[in-house]
mmCIF file of C-alpha atoms in Angstrom:
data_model
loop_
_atom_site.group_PDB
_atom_site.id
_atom_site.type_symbol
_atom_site.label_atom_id
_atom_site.label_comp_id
_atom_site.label_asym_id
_atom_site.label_seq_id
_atom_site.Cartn_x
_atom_site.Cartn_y
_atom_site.Cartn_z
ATOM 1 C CA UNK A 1 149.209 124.731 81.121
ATOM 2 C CA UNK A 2 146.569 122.820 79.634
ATOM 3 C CA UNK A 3 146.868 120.941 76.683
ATOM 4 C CA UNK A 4 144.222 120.222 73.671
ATOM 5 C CA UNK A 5 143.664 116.977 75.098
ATOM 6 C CA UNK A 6 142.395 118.140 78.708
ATOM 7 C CA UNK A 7 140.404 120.928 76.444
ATOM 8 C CA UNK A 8 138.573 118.265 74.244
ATOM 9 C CA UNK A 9 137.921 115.761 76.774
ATOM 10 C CA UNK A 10 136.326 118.057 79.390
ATOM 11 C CA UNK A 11 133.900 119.238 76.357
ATOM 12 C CA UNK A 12 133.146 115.104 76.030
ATOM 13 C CA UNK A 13 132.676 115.219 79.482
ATOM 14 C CA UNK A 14 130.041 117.731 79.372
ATOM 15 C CA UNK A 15 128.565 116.685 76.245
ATOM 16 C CA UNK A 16 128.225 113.356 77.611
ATOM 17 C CA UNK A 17 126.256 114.384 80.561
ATOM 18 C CA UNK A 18 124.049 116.514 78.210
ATOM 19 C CA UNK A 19 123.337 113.261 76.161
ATOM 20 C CA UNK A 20 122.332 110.934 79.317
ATOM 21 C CA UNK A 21 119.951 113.943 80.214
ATOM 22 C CA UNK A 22 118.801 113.572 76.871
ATOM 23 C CA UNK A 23 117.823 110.377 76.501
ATOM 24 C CA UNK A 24 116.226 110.463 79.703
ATOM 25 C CA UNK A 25 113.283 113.234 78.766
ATOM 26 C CA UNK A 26 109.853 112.209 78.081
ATOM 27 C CA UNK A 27 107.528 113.269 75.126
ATOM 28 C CA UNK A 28 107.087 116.906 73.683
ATOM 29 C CA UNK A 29 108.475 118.535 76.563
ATOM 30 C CA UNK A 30 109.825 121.906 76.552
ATOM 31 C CA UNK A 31 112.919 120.484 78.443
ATOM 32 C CA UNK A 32 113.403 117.974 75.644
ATOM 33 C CA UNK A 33 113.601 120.757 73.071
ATOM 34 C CA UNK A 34 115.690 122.863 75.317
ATOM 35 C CA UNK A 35 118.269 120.447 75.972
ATOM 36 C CA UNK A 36 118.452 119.071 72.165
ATOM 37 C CA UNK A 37 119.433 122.631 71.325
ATOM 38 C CA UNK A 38 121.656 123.151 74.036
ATOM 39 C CA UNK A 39 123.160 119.500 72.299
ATOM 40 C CA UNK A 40 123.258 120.514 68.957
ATOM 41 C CA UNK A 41 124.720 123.731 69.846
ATOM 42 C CA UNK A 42 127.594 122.279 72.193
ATOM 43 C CA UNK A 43 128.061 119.482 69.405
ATOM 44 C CA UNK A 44 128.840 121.876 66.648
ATOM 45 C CA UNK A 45 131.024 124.147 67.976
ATOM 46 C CA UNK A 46 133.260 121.141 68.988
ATOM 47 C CA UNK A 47 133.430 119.422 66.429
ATOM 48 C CA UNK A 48 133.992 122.655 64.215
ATOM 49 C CA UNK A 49 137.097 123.722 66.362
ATOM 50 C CA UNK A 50 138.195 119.701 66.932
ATOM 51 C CA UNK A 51 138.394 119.799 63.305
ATOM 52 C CA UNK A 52 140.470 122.996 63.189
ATOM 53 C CA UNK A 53 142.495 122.260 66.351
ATOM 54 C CA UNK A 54 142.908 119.080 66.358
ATOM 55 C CA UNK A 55 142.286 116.983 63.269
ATOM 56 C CA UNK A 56 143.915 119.433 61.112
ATOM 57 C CA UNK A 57 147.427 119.465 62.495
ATOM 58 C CA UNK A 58 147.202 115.844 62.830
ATOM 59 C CA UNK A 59 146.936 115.677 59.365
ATOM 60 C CA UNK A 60 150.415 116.879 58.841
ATOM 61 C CA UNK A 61 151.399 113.545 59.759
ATOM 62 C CA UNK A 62 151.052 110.512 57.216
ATOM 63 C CA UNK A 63 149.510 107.954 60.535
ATOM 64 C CA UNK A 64 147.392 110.734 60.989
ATOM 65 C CA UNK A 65 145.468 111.403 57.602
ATOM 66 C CA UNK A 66 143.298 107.897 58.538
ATOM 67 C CA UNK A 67 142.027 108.891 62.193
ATOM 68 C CA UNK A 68 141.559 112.429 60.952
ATOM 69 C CA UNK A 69 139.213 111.516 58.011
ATOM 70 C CA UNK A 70 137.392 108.597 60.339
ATOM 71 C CA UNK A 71 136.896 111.828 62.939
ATOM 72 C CA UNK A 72 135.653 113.695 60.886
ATOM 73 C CA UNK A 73 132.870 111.603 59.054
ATOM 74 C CA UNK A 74 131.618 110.209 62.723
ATOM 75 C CA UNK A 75 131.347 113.956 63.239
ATOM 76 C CA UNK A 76 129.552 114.247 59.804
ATOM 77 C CA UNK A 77 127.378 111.176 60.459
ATOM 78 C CA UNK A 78 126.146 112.585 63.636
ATOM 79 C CA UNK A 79 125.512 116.034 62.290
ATOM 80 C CA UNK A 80 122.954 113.709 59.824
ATOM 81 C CA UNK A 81 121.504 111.885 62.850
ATOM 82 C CA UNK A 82 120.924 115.577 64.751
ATOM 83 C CA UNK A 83 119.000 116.599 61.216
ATOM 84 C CA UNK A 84 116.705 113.893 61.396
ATOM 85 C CA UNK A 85 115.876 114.187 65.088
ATOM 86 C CA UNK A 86 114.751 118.350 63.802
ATOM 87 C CA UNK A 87 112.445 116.605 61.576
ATOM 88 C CA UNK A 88 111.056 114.278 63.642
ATOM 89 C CA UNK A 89 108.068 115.053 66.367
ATOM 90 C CA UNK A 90 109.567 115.185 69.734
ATOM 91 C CA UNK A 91 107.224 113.444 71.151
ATOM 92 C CA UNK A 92 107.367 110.359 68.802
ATOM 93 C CA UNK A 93 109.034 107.280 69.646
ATOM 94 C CA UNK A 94 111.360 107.623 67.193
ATOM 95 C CA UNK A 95 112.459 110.655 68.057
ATOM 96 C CA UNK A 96 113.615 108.844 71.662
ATOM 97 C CA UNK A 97 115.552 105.893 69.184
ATOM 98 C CA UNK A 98 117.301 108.733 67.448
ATOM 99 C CA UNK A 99 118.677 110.222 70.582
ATOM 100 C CA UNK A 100 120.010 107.023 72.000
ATOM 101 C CA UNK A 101 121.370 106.272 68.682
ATOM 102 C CA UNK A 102 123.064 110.015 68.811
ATOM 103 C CA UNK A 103 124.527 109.185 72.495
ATOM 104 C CA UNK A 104 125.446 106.073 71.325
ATOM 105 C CA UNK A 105 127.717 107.433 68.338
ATOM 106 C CA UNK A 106 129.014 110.100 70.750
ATOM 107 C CA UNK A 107 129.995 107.901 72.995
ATOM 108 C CA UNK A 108 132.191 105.613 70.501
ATOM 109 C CA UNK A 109 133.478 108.613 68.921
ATOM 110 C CA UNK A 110 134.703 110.152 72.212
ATOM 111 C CA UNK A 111 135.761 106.664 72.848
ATOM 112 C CA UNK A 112 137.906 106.209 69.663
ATOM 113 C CA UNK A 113 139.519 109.742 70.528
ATOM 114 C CA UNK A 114 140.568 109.194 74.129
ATOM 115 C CA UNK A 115 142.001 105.868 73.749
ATOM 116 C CA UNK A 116 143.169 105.909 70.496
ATOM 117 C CA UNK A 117 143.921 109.286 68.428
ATOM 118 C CA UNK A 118 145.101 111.013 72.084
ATOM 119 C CA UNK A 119 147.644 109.016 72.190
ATOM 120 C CA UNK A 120 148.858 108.827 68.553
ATOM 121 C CA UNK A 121 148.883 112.645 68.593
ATOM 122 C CA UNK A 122 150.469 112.626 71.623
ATOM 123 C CA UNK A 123 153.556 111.138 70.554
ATOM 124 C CA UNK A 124 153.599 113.761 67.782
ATOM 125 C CA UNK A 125 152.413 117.197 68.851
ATOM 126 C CA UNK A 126 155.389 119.087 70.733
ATOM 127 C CA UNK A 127 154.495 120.196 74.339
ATOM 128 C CA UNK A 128 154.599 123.744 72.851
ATOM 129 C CA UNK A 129 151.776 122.746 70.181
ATOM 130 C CA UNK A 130 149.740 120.837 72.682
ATOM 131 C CA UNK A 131 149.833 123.924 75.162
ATOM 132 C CA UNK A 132 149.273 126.252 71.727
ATOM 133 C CA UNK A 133 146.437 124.003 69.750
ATOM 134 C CA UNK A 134 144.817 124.399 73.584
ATOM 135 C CA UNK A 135 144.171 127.918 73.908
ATOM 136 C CA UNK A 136 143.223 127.669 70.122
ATOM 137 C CA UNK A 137 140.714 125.236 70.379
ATOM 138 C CA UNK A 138 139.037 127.543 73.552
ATOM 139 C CA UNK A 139 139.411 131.023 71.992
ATOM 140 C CA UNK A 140 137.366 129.063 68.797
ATOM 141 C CA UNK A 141 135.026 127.596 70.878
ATOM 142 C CA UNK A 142 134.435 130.838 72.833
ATOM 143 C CA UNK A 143 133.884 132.862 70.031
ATOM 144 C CA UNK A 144 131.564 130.137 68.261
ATOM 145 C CA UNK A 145 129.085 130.384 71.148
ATOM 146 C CA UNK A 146 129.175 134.348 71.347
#
């Protein structure tokens, strides 16, 4: 059985390959705007069922209102970093700075998550609701990208 831990970190996994790709394209290319999408999609859809799956049950607990509320304002902070790289040209240098400063946040968020809240939450969530909050957290993120 697989529990909402294994589920969120293999999304970091793949969202942190997406974001070294990232950083790595050149100019206006139509792989740059591909793979930002492909980002921004990936991005949201975690961090909308994280927050449901995750972040809310952890709230139940008084040690966990704190993490939950840092979480979730990274997550928000991001989603403000993603806005300005829409609005910016993709072939500007600043556009580039934005998306290493987006990997960057990732990164430390995923970070703060895995070696941190994983293991608070671990010592609260039953077996049963780490097996449970799981297949949750999949069935929401397969029926956010459908």
């Amino acid at each position: 059985m697989t529990t909402i831990f294994e589920e969120l970190r293999a999304d970091h996994d793949k969202q942190r390959t997406l974001l070294d790709l990232l950083v790595k394209t050149e100019g206006n290319s139509e792989g740059r705007k591909e793979l930002f999408e492909q980002i921004k999609a990936a991005m949201h859809h975690h961090e909308t069922a994280e927050e449901r799956y995750f972040y809310n049950p952890l709230m139940d607990y008084d040690s966990g209102v704190e993490k939950s509320r840092h979480g979730i304002a990274e997550h928000h902070e991001m989603d403000e970093v993603m806005e300005q790289m829409d609005e910016t040209d993709f072939s500007s240098p600043g556009w580039l700075s934005l998306a290493k400063k987006l990997r960057d946040m990732a990164l430390h968020h995923f970070e703060d998550e895995e070696k941190h809240y994983f293991i608070s939450a671990g010592q609260k969530f039953s077996d049963d609701d780490k097996t449970r909050l799981a297949n949750e957290y999949r069935n929401e993120m397969e029926r956010l990208a459908s």
